[in-house]
Coordinates of C-alpha atoms and ligand atoms in Angstrom, one line a residue:
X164 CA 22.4 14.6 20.6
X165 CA 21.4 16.8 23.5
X166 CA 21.0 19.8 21.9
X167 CA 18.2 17.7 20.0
X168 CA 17.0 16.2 22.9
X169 CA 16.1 19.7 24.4
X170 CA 14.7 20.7 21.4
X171 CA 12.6 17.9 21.3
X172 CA 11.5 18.2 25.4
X173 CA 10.9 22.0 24.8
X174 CA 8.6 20.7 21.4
X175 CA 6.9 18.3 23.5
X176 CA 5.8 21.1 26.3
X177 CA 4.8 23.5 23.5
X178 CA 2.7 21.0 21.7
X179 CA 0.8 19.9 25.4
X180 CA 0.2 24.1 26.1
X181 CA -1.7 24.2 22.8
X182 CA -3.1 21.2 23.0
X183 CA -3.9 18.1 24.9
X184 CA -5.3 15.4 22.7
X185 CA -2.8 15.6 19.9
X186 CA -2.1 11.6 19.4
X187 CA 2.2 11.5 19.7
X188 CA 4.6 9.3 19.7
X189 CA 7.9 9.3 21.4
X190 CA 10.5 6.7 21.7
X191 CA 9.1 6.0 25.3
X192 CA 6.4 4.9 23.6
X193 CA 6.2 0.9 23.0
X194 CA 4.1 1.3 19.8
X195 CA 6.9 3.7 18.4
X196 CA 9.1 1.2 17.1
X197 CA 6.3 -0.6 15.2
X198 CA 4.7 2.6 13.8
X199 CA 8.2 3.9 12.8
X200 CA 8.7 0.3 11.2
X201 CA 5.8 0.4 8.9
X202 CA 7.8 3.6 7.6
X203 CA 10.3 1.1 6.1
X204 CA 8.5 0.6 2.7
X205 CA 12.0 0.7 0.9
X206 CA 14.5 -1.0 2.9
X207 CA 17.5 0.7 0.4
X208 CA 16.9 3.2 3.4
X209 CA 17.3 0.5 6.2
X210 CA 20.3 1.9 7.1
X211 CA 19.1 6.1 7.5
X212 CA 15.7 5.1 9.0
X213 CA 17.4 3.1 11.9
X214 CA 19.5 5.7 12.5
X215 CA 18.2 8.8 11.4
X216 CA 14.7 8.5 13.6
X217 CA 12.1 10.9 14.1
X218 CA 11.9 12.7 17.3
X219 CA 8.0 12.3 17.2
X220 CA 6.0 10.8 15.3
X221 CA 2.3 12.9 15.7
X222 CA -0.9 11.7 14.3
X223 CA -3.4 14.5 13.9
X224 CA -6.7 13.5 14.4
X225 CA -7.7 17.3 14.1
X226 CA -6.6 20.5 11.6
X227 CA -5.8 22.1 14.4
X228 CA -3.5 19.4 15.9
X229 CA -1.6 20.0 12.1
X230 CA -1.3 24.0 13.6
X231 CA -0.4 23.7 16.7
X232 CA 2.3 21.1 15.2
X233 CA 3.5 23.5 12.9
X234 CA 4.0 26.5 15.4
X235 CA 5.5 24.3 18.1
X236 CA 8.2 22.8 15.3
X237 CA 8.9 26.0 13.5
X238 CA 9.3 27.8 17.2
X239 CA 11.6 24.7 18.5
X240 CA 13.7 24.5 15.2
X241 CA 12.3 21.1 14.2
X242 CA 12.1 19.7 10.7
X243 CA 8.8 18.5 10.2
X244 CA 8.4 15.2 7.4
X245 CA 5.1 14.6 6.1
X246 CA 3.6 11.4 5.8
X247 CA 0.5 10.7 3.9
X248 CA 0.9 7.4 1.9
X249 CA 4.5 7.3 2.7
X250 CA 5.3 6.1 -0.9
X251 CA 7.8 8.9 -1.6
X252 CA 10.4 6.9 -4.0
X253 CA 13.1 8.6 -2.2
X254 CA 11.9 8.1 1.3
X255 CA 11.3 12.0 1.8
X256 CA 7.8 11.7 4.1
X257 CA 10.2 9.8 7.0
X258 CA 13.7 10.6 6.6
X259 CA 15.8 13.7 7.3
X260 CA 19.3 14.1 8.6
X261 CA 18.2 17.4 10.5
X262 CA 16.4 17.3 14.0
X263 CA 12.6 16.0 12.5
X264 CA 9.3 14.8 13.7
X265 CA 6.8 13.1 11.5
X266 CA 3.0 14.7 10.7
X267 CA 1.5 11.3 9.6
X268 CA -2.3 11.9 8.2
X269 CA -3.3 8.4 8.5
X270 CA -5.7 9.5 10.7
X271 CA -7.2 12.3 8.4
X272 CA -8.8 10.3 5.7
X273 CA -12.5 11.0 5.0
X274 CA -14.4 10.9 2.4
X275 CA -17.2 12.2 1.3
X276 CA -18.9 11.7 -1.9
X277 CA -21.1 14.2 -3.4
X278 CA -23.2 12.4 -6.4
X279 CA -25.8 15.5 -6.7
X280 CA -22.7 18.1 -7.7
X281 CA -20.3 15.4 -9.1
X282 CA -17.5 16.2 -5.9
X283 CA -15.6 15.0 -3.4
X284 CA -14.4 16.2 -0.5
X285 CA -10.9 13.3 0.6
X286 CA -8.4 13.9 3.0
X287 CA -4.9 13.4 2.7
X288 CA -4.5 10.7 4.9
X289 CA -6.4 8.3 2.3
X290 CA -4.8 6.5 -0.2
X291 CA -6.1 6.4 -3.9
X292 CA -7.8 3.0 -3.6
X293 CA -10.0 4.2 -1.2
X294 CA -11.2 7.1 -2.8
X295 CA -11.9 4.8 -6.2
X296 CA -14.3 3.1 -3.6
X297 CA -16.0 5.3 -1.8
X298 CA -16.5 6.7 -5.6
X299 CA -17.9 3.3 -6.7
X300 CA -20.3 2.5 -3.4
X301 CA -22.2 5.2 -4.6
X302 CA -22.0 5.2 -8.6
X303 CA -20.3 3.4 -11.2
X304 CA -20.6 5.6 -13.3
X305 CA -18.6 7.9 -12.0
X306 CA -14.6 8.1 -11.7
X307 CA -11.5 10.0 -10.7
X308 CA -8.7 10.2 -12.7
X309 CA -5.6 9.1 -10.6
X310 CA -2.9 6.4 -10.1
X311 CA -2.5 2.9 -10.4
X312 CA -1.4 1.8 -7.1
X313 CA -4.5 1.7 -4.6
X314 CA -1.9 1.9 -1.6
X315 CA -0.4 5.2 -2.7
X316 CA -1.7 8.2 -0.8
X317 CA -3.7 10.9 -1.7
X318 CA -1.4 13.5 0.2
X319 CA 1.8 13.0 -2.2
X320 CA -0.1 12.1 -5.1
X321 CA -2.1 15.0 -6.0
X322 CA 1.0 17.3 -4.7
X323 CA 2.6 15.9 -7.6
X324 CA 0.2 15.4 -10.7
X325 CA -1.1 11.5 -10.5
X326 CA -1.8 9.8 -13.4
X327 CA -3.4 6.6 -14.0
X328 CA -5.9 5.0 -17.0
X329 CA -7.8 7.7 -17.9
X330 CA -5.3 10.7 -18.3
X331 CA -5.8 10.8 -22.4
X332 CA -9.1 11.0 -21.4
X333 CA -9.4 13.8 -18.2
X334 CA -5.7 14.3 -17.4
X335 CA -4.0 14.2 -14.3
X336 CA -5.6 13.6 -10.2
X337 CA -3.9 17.6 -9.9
X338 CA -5.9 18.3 -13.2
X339 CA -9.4 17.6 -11.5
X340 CA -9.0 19.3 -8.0
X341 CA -11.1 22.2 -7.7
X342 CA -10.7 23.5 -3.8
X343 CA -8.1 22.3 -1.1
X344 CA -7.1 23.0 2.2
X345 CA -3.7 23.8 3.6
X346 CA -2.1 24.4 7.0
X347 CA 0.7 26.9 6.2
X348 CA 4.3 27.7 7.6
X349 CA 2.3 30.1 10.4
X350 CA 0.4 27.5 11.2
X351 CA -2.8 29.1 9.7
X352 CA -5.6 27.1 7.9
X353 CA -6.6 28.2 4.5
X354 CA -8.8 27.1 1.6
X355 CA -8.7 27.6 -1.9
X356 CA -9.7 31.0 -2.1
X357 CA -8.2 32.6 1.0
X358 CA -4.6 31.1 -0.4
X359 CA -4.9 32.9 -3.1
X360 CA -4.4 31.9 -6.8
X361 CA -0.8 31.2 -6.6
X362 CA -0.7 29.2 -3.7
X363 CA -3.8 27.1 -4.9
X364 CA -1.7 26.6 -8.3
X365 CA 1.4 25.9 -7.2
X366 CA 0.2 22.9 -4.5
X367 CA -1.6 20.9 -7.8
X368 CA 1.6 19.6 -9.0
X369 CA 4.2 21.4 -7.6
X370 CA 5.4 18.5 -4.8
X371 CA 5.1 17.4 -1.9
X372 CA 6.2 18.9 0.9
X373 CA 7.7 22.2 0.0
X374 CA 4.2 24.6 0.6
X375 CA 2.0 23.4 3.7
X376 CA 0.3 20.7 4.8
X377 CA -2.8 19.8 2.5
X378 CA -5.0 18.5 4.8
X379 CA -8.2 17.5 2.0
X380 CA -8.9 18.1 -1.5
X381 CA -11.9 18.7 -3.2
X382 CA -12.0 16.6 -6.7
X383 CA -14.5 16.9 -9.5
X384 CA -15.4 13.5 -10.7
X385 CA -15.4 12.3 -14.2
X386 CA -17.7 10.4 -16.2
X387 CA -17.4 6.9 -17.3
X388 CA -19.6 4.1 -19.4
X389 CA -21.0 1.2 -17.0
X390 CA -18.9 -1.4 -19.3
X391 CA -15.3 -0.4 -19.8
X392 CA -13.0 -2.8 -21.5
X393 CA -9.3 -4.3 -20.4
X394 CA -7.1 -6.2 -22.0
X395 CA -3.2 -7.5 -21.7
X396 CA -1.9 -9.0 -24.1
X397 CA 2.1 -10.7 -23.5
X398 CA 4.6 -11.1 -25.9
X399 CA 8.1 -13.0 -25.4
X400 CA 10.9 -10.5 -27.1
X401 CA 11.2 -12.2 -30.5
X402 CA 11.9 -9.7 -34.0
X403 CA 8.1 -9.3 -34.4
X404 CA 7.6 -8.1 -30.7
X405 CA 10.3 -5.7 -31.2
X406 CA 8.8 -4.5 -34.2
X407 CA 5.4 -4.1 -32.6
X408 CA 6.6 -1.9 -29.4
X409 CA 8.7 0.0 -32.1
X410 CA 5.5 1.1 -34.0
X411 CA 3.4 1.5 -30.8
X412 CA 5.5 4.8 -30.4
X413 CA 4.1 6.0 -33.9
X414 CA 0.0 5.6 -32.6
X415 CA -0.2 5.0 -29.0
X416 CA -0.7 8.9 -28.6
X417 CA -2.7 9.6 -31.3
X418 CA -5.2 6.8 -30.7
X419 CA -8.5 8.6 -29.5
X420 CA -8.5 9.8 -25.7
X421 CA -11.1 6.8 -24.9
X422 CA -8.4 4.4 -25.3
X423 CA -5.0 4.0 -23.9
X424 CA -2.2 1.6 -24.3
X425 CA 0.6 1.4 -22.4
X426 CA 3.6 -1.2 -22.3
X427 CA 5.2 -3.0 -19.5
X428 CA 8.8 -4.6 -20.6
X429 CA 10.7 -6.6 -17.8
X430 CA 13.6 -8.4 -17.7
X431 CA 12.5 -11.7 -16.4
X432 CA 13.9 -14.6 -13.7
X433 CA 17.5 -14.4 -13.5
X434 CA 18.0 -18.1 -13.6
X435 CA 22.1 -18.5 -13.6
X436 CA 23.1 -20.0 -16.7
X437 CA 20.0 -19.4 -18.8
X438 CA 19.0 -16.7 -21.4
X439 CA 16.5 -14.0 -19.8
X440 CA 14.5 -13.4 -21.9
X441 CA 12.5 -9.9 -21.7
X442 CA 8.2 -9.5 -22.4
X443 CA 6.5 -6.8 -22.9
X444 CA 3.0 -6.9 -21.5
X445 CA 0.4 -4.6 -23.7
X446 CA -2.3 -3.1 -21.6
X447 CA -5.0 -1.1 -22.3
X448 CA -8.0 0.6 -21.0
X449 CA -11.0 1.4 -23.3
X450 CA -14.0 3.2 -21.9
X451 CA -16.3 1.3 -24.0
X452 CA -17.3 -2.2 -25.6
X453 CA -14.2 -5.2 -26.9
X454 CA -16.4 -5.0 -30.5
X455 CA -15.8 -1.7 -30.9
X456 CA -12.1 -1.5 -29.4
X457 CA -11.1 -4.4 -31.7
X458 CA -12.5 -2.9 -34.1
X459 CA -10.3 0.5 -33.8
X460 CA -7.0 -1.8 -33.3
X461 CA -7.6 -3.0 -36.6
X462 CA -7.8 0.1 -38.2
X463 CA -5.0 1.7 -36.3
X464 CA -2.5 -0.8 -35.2
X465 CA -3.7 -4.4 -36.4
X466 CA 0.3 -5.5 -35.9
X467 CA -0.6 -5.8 -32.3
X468 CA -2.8 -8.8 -33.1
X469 CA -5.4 -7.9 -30.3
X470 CA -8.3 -10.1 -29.9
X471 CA -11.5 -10.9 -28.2
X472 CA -9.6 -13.2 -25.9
X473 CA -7.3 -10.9 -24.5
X474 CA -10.3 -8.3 -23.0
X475 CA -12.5 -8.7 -20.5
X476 CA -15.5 -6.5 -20.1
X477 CA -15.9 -4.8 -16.6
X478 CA -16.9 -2.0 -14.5
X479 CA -14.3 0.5 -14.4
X480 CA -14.1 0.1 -10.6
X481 CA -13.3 -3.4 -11.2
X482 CA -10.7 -2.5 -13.7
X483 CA -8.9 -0.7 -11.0
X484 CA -8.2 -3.8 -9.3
X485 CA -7.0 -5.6 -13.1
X486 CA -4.7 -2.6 -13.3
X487 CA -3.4 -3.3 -10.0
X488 CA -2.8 -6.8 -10.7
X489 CA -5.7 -8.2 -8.7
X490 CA -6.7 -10.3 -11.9
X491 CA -8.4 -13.3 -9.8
X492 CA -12.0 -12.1 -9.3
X493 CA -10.7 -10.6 -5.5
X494 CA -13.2 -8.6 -3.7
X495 CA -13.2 -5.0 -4.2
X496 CA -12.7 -4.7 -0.1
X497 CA -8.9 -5.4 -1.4
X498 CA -8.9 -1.2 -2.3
X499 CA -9.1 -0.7 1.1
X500 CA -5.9 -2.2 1.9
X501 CA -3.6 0.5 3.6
X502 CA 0.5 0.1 3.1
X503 CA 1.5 -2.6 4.9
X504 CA 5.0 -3.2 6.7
X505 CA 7.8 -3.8 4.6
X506 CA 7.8 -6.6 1.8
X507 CA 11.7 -6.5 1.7
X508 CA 12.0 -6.2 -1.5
X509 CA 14.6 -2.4 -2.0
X510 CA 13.7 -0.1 -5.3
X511 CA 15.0 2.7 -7.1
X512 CA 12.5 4.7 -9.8
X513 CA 13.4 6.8 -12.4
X514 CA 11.8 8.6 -15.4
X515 CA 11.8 10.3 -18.6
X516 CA 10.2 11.9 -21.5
X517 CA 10.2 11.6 -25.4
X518 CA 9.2 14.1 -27.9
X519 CA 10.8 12.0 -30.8
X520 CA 9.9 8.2 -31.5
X521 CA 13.0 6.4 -30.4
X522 CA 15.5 4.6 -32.7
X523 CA 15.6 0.4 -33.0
X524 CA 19.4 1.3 -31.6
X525 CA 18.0 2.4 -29.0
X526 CA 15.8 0.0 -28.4
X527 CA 18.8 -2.9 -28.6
X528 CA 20.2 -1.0 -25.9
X529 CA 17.5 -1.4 -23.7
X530 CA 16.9 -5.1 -24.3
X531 CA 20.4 -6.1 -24.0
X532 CA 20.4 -4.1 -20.5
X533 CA 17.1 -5.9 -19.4
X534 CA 18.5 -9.5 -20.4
X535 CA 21.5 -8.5 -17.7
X536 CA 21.7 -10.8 -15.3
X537 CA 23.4 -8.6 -12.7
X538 CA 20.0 -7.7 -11.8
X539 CA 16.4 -8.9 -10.0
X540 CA 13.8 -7.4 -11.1
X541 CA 13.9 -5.0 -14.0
X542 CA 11.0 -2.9 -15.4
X543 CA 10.3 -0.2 -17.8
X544 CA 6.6 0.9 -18.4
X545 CA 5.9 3.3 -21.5
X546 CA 2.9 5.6 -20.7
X547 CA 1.8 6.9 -23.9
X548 CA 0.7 11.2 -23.9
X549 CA -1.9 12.9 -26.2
X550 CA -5.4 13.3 -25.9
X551 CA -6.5 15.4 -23.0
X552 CA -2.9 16.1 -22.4
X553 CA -2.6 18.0 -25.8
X554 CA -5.1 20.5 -24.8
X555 CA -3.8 21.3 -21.3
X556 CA -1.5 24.4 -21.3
X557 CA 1.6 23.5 -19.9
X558 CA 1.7 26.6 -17.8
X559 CA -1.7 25.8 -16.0
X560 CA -0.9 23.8 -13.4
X561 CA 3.3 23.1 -12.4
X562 CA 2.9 19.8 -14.7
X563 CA 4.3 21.4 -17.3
X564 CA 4.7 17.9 -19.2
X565 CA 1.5 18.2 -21.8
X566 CA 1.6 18.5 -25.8
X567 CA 5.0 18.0 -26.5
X568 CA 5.5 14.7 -25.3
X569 CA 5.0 11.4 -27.1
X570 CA 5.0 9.5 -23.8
X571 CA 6.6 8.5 -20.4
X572 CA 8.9 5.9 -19.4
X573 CA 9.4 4.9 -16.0
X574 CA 12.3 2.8 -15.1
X575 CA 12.2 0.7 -11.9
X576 CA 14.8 -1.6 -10.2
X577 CA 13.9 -4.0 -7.7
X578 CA 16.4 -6.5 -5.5
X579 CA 15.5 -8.5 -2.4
X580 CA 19.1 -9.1 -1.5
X581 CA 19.8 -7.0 1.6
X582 CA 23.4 -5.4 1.9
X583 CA 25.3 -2.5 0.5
X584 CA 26.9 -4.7 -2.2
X585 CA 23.4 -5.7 -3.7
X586 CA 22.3 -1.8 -3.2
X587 CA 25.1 -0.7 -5.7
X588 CA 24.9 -3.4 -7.9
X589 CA 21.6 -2.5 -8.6
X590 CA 21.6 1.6 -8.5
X591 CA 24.3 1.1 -10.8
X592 CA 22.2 -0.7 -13.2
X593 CA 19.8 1.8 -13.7
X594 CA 21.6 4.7 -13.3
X595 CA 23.8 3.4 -16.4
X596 CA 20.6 2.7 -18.2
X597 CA 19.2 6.4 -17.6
X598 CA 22.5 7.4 -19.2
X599 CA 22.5 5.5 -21.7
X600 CA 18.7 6.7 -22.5
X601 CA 20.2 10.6 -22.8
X602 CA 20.6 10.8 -26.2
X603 CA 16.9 9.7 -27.3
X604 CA 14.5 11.4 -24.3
X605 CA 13.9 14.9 -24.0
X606 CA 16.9 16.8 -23.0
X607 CA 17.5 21.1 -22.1
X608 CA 16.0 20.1 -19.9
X609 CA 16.0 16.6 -19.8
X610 CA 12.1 16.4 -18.2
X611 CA 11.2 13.6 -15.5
X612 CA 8.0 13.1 -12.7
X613 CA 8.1 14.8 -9.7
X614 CA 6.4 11.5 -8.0
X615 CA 9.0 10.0 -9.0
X616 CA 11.6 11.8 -6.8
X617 CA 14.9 10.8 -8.2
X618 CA 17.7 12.7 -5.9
X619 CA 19.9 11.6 -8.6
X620 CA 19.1 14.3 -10.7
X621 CA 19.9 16.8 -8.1
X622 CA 19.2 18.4 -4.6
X623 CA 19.4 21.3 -2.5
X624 CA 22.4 22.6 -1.2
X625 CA 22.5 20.8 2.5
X626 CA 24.5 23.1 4.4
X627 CA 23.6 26.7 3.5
X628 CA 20.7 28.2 1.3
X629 CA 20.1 27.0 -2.0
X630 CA 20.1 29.3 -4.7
X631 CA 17.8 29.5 -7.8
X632 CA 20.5 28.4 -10.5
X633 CA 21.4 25.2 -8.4
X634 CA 17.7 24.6 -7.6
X635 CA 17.0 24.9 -11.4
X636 CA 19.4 22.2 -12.2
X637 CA 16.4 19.3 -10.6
X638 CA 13.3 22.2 -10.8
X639 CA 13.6 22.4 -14.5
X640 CA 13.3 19.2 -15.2
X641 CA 10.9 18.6 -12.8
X642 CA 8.3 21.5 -13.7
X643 CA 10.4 23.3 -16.9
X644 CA 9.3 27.2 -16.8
X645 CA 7.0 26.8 -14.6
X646 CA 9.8 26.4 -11.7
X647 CA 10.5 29.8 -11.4
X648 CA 6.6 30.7 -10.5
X649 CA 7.0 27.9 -7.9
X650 CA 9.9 29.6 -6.3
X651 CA 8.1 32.8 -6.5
X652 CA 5.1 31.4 -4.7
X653 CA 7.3 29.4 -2.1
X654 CA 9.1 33.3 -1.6
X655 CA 5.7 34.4 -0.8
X656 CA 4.6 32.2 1.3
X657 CA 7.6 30.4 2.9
X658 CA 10.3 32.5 2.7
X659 CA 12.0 31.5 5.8
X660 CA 11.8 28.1 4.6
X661 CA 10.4 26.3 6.8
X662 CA 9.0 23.1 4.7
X663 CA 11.9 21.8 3.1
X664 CA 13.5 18.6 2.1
X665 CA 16.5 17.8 -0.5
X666 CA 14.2 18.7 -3.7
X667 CA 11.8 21.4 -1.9
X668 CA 11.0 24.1 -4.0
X669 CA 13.5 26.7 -2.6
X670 CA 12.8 30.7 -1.7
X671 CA 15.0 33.1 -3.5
X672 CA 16.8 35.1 -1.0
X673 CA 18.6 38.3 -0.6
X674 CA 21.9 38.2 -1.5
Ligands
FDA238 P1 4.3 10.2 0.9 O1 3.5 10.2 2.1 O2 5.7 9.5 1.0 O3 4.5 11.6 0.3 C1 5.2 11.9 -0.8 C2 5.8 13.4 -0.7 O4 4.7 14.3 -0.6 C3 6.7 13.6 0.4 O5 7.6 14.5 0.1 C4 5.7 14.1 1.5 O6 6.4 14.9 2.5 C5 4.8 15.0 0.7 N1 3.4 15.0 1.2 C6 2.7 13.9 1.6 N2 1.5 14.3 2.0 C7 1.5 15.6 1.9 C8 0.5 16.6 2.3 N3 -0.7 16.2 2.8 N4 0.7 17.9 2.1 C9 1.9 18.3 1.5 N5 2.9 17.4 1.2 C10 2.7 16.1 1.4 N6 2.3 8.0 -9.3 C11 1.3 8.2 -10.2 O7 1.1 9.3 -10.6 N7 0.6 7.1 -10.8 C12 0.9 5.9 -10.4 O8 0.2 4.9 -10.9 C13 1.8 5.6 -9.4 N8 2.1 4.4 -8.9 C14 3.0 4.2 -7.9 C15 3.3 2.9 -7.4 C16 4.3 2.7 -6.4 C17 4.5 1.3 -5.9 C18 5.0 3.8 -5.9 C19 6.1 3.6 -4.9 C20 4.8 5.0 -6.4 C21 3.8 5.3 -7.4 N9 3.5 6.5 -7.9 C22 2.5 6.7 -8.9 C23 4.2 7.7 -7.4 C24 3.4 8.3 -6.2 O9 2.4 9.1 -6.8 C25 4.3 9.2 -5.4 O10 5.3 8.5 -4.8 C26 3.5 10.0 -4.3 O11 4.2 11.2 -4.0 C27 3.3 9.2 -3.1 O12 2.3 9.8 -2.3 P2 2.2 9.2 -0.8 O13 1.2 10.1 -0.1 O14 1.9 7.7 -0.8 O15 3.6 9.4 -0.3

């Protein structure tokens, strides 16, 4: 519109009186298009992101082009998205249907690797497989406890906890950062200490994008044996295989915090005609030998019927890539890889807790729904709690998910088929699934992973100002009693509001 359009001319001048290098791009610009483009990591948003385009997209290759941003949006009445990995399940980092520009941190994404104090010092911009190689150039010995996906960025996933292998060993990425730094809603720079303590907790797991702009973290690294061990193990869903994933709720979290076991189900090819028919895929990570793991499986769960032949011994930077699915011998170089445009294929994420093993009902439920052959691809991956998540409180960071939990499930959709049609088709496959689940997960509330924004579950009010009790409906589940402290921060330091989205952490205001 042209009210926007002024906006966005005023924006501009501000952001060129502060500043002359900041890298920007406007739609004049031919490389717009294609930088907006690789944006489209989930084309279920094809439709918003080609309509619903950024004013700007700005690069920072400086904190101070993040500050003069800041002050020149917040003066000029622009949203501002923020873009670090841009793997936000709900599209939050480049979408908005206010007036927005886009801070995109590619450009910020140093590392640097201390190996004499056991530190590093990474930048939002980088994603999670670079950091597990600058880690490795310089030890293998030495890890950091985050996600799965090398592609996924730094910025978002250390806002929102980041798990990966070795949380029943060191817990969450959020867990292991010991300083930060943050461009606020004045446009002021601060680190860990000058924040303040409730500023410093509530950006370790609190979410993207409702606080500042993290510009680096400072991690502590953990500790890992030169040989660790991996292993998958696939089973085709007959009685016994049903037993087995039925029992793995009973050990999975009590198996000691050097081993973890988690199962992938999917649904299998839709081939028209024929019977899917569901696996689930065991994988496991043991920081130590395949003697001695096989050895513990007998003890503890000797129905699983691992073997020698299903492990491979490795470095733990190689099992990265194994856990990634880059099972070929590739070259570690692949960790490097940033996002890349668009492979088509649309997604929907969501997720949930369990305190109490669930029932073999429960579990018919779930195969029938992933033998349906309404759908693509069909996924649900059970990350097993305990260990070091037992002895976290769950009021020290906003993760509040720690001892009560059994484990996670994550339930994923995934369609190639472009068009509205195919979209509902498959959103109303797992949204059916997710109610189905509500009687076995954790329920009042019913917890689930910030990372895996799920707008579902609820959202801000979009015109107006949200209050607390409608907030709490999604916060709650999100971050349980440790919601309210977040809004109390966010009322401290935000309380105009300034970095929102539909799940931002609100401030309460005056009635
Ligand atoms: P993106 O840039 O989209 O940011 C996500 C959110 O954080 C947005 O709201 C954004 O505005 C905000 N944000 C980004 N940078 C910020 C900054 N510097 N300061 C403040 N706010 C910022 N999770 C996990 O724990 N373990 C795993 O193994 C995986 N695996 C995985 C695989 C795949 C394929 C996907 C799509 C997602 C995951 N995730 C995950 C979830 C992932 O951790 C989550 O989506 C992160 O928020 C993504 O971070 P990005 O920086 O990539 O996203």
């Amino acid at each position: 519109s042209t009210a926007s359009s002024y906006k966005n001319k005023d924006f501009l001048r501000c952001l060129s009186i502060h500043s002359t290098d900041i890298p920007i791009y406007t739609p004049i610009n031919s490389s717009y298009t294609s930088t907006l483009r690789s944006y489209a990591q989930n084309p279920r948003f094809s439709t918003q992101y080609k309509t619903l385009k950024p004013l700007a997209i700005i690069k920072p290759s400086h904190v101070s082009h993040i500050q003069s941003t800041v002050i020149c949006s917040k003066s000029h009445g622009l949203q501002i998205r923020i873009r670090s990995g841009g793997h936000d399940t709900e599209g939050l980092s480049y979408i908005s249907d206010l007036p927005f520009i886009v801070v995109d941190l590619i450009n910020l994404k140093s590392i640097e690797v201390d190996t004499t104090n056991n530190t590093v010092w990474v930048q939002s911009g980088a994603t999670i497989g670079e950091l597990y190689y600058r880690i490795a150039e310089k030890s293998r010995t030495l890890a950091f406890p985050a996600g799965v996906c090398p592609t996924v960025g730094v910025g978002g996933q250390f806002s929102g906890g980041g798990y990966g292998w070795l949380m029943r060993k060191y817990g969450l990425a959020a867990d292991n950062v010991i300083d930060a730094y943050l461009v606020d809603a004045n446009g002021m720079v601060f680190d860990s200490e000058a924040m303040g303590e409730g500023l410093f907790w509530a950006i370790r797991g609190g979410g993207g994008g409702s606080f500042g702009i993290v510009v680096g973290w400072k991690v502590k690294l953990v500790r890992v044996p030169p040989i660790v061990t991996t292993c998958r193990l696939d089973k085709s869903l007959d009685k016994n295989t049903k037993k087995i994933v039925y029992q793995w709720q009973y050990v999975a979290n009590k198996m000691e915090e050097n081993l973890l076991i988690g199962i992938n189900l999917t649904g299998g090819n839709p081939t028209k005609g024929v019977k899917r028919n569901p696996t689930a895929s065991f994988f496991s990570l043991y920081l130590g030998k395949t003697d001695k793991l096989i050895k513990i499986m007998n003890t503890t769960f000797p129905n699983l019927g691992l073997t020698k032949a299903n492990c491979k011994e490795t470095s733990w930077i190689q099992s990265t890539l194994i856990a990634a699915g880059f099972t070929n011998g590739q070259p570690l170089e692949i960790l490097l890889t940033k996002p890349t445009l668009s492979n088509n294929i649309s997604y929907k994420i969501k997720s949930d807790y369990v305190k109490q093993p669930i029932s073999e009902h429960a579990f018919k439920g779930i195969w029938d729904r992933l033998q349906s052959h309404e759908v693509e691809t069909s996924q649900l991956f059970l990350f097993p709690y305990g260990g070091k998540m037992n002895n976290i409180s769950s009021s020290k960071t906003p993760f509040s998910h720690r001892a009560e939990f059994l484990y996670k499930i994550s339930y994923t959709v995934g369609w190639a088929e472009q068009g509205t049609g195919a979209n509902e088709r498959h959103l109303n496959w797992i949204r059916e699934l997710y109610s189905f689940m509500t009687p076995f997960v954790s329920n009042s509330p019913r917890a689930a992973y910030v990372n895996y924004r799920d707008l579902d579950i609820g959202t801000n009010n979009k015109c107006g100002k949200t209050s607390y009790e409608e907030a709490s409906i999604w916060g709650m589940k999100y971050f349980g009693n440790n919601f309210k402290r977040l809004v109390q921060v966010k009322t401290m330091v935000d309380p105009s509001n300034f970095f929102r989205h539909q799940q931002s952490i609100p401030p309460l205001t005056l009635s």
